[in-house]
């Protein structure tokens, strides 16, 4: 069973809808709180998930000057979240300051570097460089600085695993079961293929939370994983 490697994105507009989903899907052990919900519901949602004994991925994709990034990470400590995202493009000094700010904590969250959003292509960024080379250079910077891992598209897993080593966490959004719509995600893979290529965790949102019946979408996903792995 690979269920604990699935992080479900709690991308809803308010606290009440978030609680409904968490209660509807009791077998989901790891939830991701992103900008939409955090701005709407505030840190209360983190306290709620903690009380429910869930693991928490705080995905605010921090990107600011070193002092502000460090302060944000330090402020997050009191919610005892498990994972926090920072944009690698915020630069070496900001990443180092963030790491330093949580060093004294007894149970610090793992800091993960966002490389290139999985909704983007080279054209969107107006770059001639192959996007996977750009992703790799950002992931290597994250590793060099000492971040625990990186967020990447499942299509970049082979390349990143090869260059960043086995201990570097690779967490993939842009996951689409064969029965779901791609939506705005452009660089996608199915859950079982992404795990087979070495992803440590998968982030899945709309295929479950946007399904007409989230409970059966979750069961279908779990069945698919059990069958294929
Ligand atoms: O609904 P969907 O499965 O596309 O959700 C993907 C989630 O992963 C969203 O919450 C999105 O913010 C997040 N994400 C992403 N690409 C990244 C980092 C995070 O899609 N590079």
Coordinates of C-alpha atoms and ligand atoms in Angstrom, one line a residue:
X1 CA 0.0 0.0 0.0
X2 CA 1.5 3.3 -1.1
X3 CA -1.3 5.6 0.3
X4 CA 1.1 7.4 2.7
X5 CA 3.0 8.6 -0.4
X6 CA 0.0 10.5 -1.6
X7 CA -0.4 14.1 -0.5
X8 CA -3.9 15.5 -1.4
X9 CA -4.0 19.2 -2.3
X10 CA -6.7 20.8 -0.1
X11 CA -7.3 23.5 -2.7
X12 CA -10.7 24.8 -1.5
X13 CA -11.9 28.3 -0.7
X14 CA -12.7 28.1 3.0
X15 CA -12.2 26.3 6.3
X16 CA -15.6 24.6 6.2
X17 CA -15.1 23.0 2.8
X18 CA -11.6 21.9 3.9
X19 CA -13.0 20.2 7.0
X20 CA -15.7 18.5 4.9
X21 CA -13.1 17.0 2.6
X22 CA -10.8 15.9 5.4
X23 CA -13.8 14.2 7.0
X24 CA -15.0 12.7 3.7
X25 CA -11.5 11.1 3.1
X26 CA -10.4 9.7 6.5
X27 CA -7.8 7.5 4.8
X28 CA -5.8 10.4 3.5
X29 CA -3.0 10.9 6.0
X30 CA -1.1 13.8 4.2
X31 CA -2.8 17.1 3.2
X32 CA -1.3 20.0 1.4
X33 CA -2.4 23.5 2.3
X34 CA -1.7 26.0 -0.4
X35 CA -2.2 29.7 -0.9
X36 CA -6.0 29.7 -1.6
X37 CA -6.9 27.9 1.6
X38 CA -4.3 29.5 3.8
X39 CA -5.3 33.0 2.7
X40 CA -9.0 32.2 3.3
X41 CA -8.8 30.2 6.5
X42 CA -5.5 31.2 8.1
X43 CA -3.3 29.1 10.3
X44 CA -6.5 27.6 12.0
X45 CA -6.6 25.1 9.2
X46 CA -3.1 23.9 10.2
X47 CA -4.1 23.5 13.8
X48 CA -7.2 21.6 12.7
X49 CA -5.1 19.1 10.6
X50 CA -2.7 18.7 13.5
X51 CA -5.5 17.8 15.9
X52 CA -6.7 15.3 13.3
X53 CA -3.2 13.7 13.4
X54 CA -2.6 14.5 9.7
X55 CA 0.8 15.2 8.2
X56 CA 0.9 18.7 6.7
X57 CA 2.5 20.2 3.6
X58 CA 2.5 24.0 3.8
X59 CA 2.8 24.9 0.2
X60 CA 3.1 28.7 0.2
X61 CA 6.0 28.8 -2.3
X62 CA 7.9 31.5 -0.4
X63 CA 9.9 33.8 -2.6
X64 CA 11.3 37.0 -1.0
X65 CA 14.4 38.6 0.4
X66 CA 16.4 36.4 2.9
X67 CA 15.3 38.2 6.0
X68 CA 11.6 37.8 5.1
X69 CA 11.9 34.2 4.0
X70 CA 13.7 33.4 7.3
X71 CA 11.0 35.1 9.3
X72 CA 8.3 33.2 7.5
X73 CA 9.9 29.9 8.1
X74 CA 10.5 30.7 11.8
X75 CA 6.8 31.8 12.1
X76 CA 5.7 28.5 10.6
X77 CA 7.5 26.5 13.3
X78 CA 4.7 26.8 15.8
X79 CA 2.3 24.9 13.6
X80 CA 4.7 21.9 13.4
X81 CA 4.1 21.3 9.7
X82 CA 6.1 18.6 8.0
X83 CA 7.0 20.2 4.7
X84 CA 7.3 23.8 3.5
X85 CA 8.0 25.0 -0.1
X86 CA 10.3 27.8 -1.1
X87 CA 11.1 29.0 -4.6
X88 CA 14.7 28.0 -5.4
X89 CA 14.8 31.1 -7.7
X90 CA 14.7 33.2 -4.5
X91 CA 18.5 32.5 -4.5
X92 CA 21.2 30.9 -2.3
X93 CA 21.2 33.5 0.5
X94 CA 17.4 33.3 1.0
X95 CA 17.5 29.5 1.0
X96 CA 20.4 29.5 3.5
X97 CA 18.7 32.0 5.8
X98 CA 15.5 30.0 5.7
X99 CA 17.4 26.8 6.7
X100 CA 19.3 28.7 9.5
X101 CA 16.0 30.1 10.9
X102 CA 14.6 26.6 11.7
X103 CA 17.8 24.9 12.8
X104 CA 17.2 25.2 16.5
X105 CA 13.7 23.6 16.4
X106 CA 13.4 20.2 17.9
X107 CA 11.4 18.9 15.0
X108 CA 12.0 21.3 12.0
X109 CA 9.9 21.0 8.9
X110 CA 11.7 19.8 5.7
X111 CA 12.3 22.6 3.3
X112 CA 11.6 21.9 -0.3
X113 CA 12.7 23.9 -3.3
X114 CA 10.1 24.7 -6.0
X115 CA 12.0 24.5 -9.3
X116 CA 9.6 25.3 -12.2
X117 CA 5.9 25.1 -11.8
X118 CA 4.5 22.1 -13.6
X119 CA 1.9 24.3 -15.4
X120 CA 4.8 26.0 -17.3
X121 CA 6.6 25.2 -20.5
X122 CA 9.7 26.8 -22.0
X123 CA 7.4 29.0 -24.2
X124 CA 5.6 30.3 -21.1
X125 CA 8.9 31.4 -19.7
X126 CA 10.3 32.6 -23.0
X127 CA 13.5 30.6 -22.5
X128 CA 15.3 28.7 -25.2
X129 CA 16.9 26.3 -22.7
X130 CA 15.3 22.9 -22.4
X131 CA 13.0 23.2 -19.4
X132 CA 14.4 20.0 -17.8
X133 CA 17.9 21.5 -17.8
X134 CA 16.6 24.6 -16.1
X135 CA 14.8 22.4 -13.5
X136 CA 18.0 20.4 -12.9
X137 CA 20.1 23.5 -12.3
X138 CA 17.6 24.8 -9.7
X139 CA 17.3 21.3 -8.0
X140 CA 21.1 21.1 -7.8
X141 CA 21.2 24.5 -6.1
X142 CA 18.6 23.3 -3.7
X143 CA 20.6 20.3 -2.9
X144 CA 23.9 22.2 -2.6
X145 CA 22.4 24.6 -0.1
X146 CA 21.0 21.7 2.0
X147 CA 17.3 21.7 1.3
X148 CA 15.6 18.3 2.0
X149 CA 14.3 18.0 -1.6
X150 CA 12.6 19.5 -4.4
X151 CA 9.3 19.8 -6.2
X152 CA 9.4 18.6 -9.8
X153 CA 7.3 17.4 -12.7
X154 CA 7.2 13.6 -12.9
X155 CA 8.8 13.8 -16.3
X156 CA 11.9 15.2 -14.7
X157 CA 12.2 12.4 -12.1
X158 CA 14.8 10.2 -13.9
X159 CA 17.1 13.2 -14.6
X160 CA 16.8 14.6 -11.1
X161 CA 17.1 11.3 -9.2
X162 CA 20.3 10.5 -11.2
X163 CA 21.9 13.9 -10.4
X164 CA 20.6 14.6 -7.0
X165 CA 21.0 11.2 -5.4
X166 CA 18.8 8.8 -3.5
X167 CA 18.5 10.9 -0.3
X168 CA 17.1 14.0 -2.0
X169 CA 13.3 14.0 -1.7
X170 CA 11.5 14.4 -5.0
X171 CA 7.8 15.4 -4.7
X172 CA 5.7 15.5 -7.8
X173 CA 2.5 17.5 -8.6
X174 CA 1.3 17.2 -12.2
X175 CA 0.0 13.7 -11.5
X176 CA -3.0 12.6 -13.6
X177 CA -4.6 9.1 -13.3
X178 CA -5.5 7.8 -16.8
X179 CA -9.2 8.5 -16.0
X180 CA -8.8 12.2 -15.2
X181 CA -8.4 15.5 -17.1
X182 CA -5.0 17.2 -17.3
X183 CA -6.6 20.6 -16.7
X184 CA -3.8 23.3 -16.7
X185 CA -1.0 20.8 -15.9
X186 CA 1.3 20.3 -18.9
X187 CA 4.0 17.9 -17.8
X188 CA 2.0 15.0 -16.3
X189 CA 2.4 11.3 -15.6
X190 CA 0.1 8.7 -14.0
X191 CA 0.5 8.0 -10.2
X192 CA 2.0 4.5 -10.6
X193 CA 4.5 5.6 -13.3
X194 CA 5.6 8.5 -11.1
X195 CA 6.2 6.2 -8.1
X196 CA 8.0 3.7 -10.3
X197 CA 10.3 6.4 -11.5
X198 CA 11.3 7.2 -7.9
X199 CA 9.0 10.0 -6.7
X200 CA 9.0 10.0 -2.8
X201 CA 5.6 11.7 -2.7
X202 CA 2.8 12.6 -5.2
X203 CA 0.7 15.7 -4.9
X204 CA -2.8 15.1 -6.3
X205 CA -5.5 17.7 -6.2
X206 CA -8.4 18.0 -8.7
X207 CA -8.5 14.4 -9.8
X208 CA -9.7 13.7 -6.2
X209 CA -11.0 16.9 -4.7
X210 CA -12.7 18.0 -8.0
X211 CA -14.2 14.7 -8.7
X212 CA -18.0 14.3 -8.6
X213 CA -17.4 11.6 -6.0
X214 CA -14.1 12.2 -4.2
X215 CA -14.5 9.0 -2.2
X216 CA -14.7 6.8 -5.2
X217 CA -11.9 8.8 -7.0
X218 CA -9.7 8.1 -4.0
X219 CA -10.6 4.4 -3.9
X220 CA -9.9 4.1 -7.7
X221 CA -6.5 5.7 -7.2
X222 CA -5.6 3.4 -4.3
X223 CA -6.7 0.4 -6.3
X224 CA -4.7 1.5 -9.3
X225 CA -1.6 1.9 -7.2
X226 CA -2.1 -1.5 -5.5
X227 CA -2.6 -3.2 -8.9
X228 CA 0.4 -1.6 -10.6
X229 CA 3.1 -1.6 -7.9
Ligands
LIG1 O1 -5.2 19.9 -8.9 P1 -3.8 19.5 -9.2 O2 -3.6 18.0 -9.1 O3 -3.2 20.0 -10.5 O4 -3.0 20.1 -8.0 C1 -1.6 20.2 -8.0 C2 -1.2 21.0 -6.8 O5 0.2 21.0 -6.7 C3 -1.7 22.4 -6.7 O6 -2.0 22.7 -5.3 C4 -0.5 23.3 -7.1 O7 -0.4 24.5 -6.4 C5 0.7 22.4 -6.7 N1 1.9 22.6 -7.4 C6 2.1 22.4 -8.8 N2 3.3 22.6 -9.3 C7 4.4 22.9 -8.6 C8 4.2 23.0 -7.2 C9 3.0 22.8 -6.6 O8 1.1 22.1 -9.4 N3 5.6 23.0 -9.2

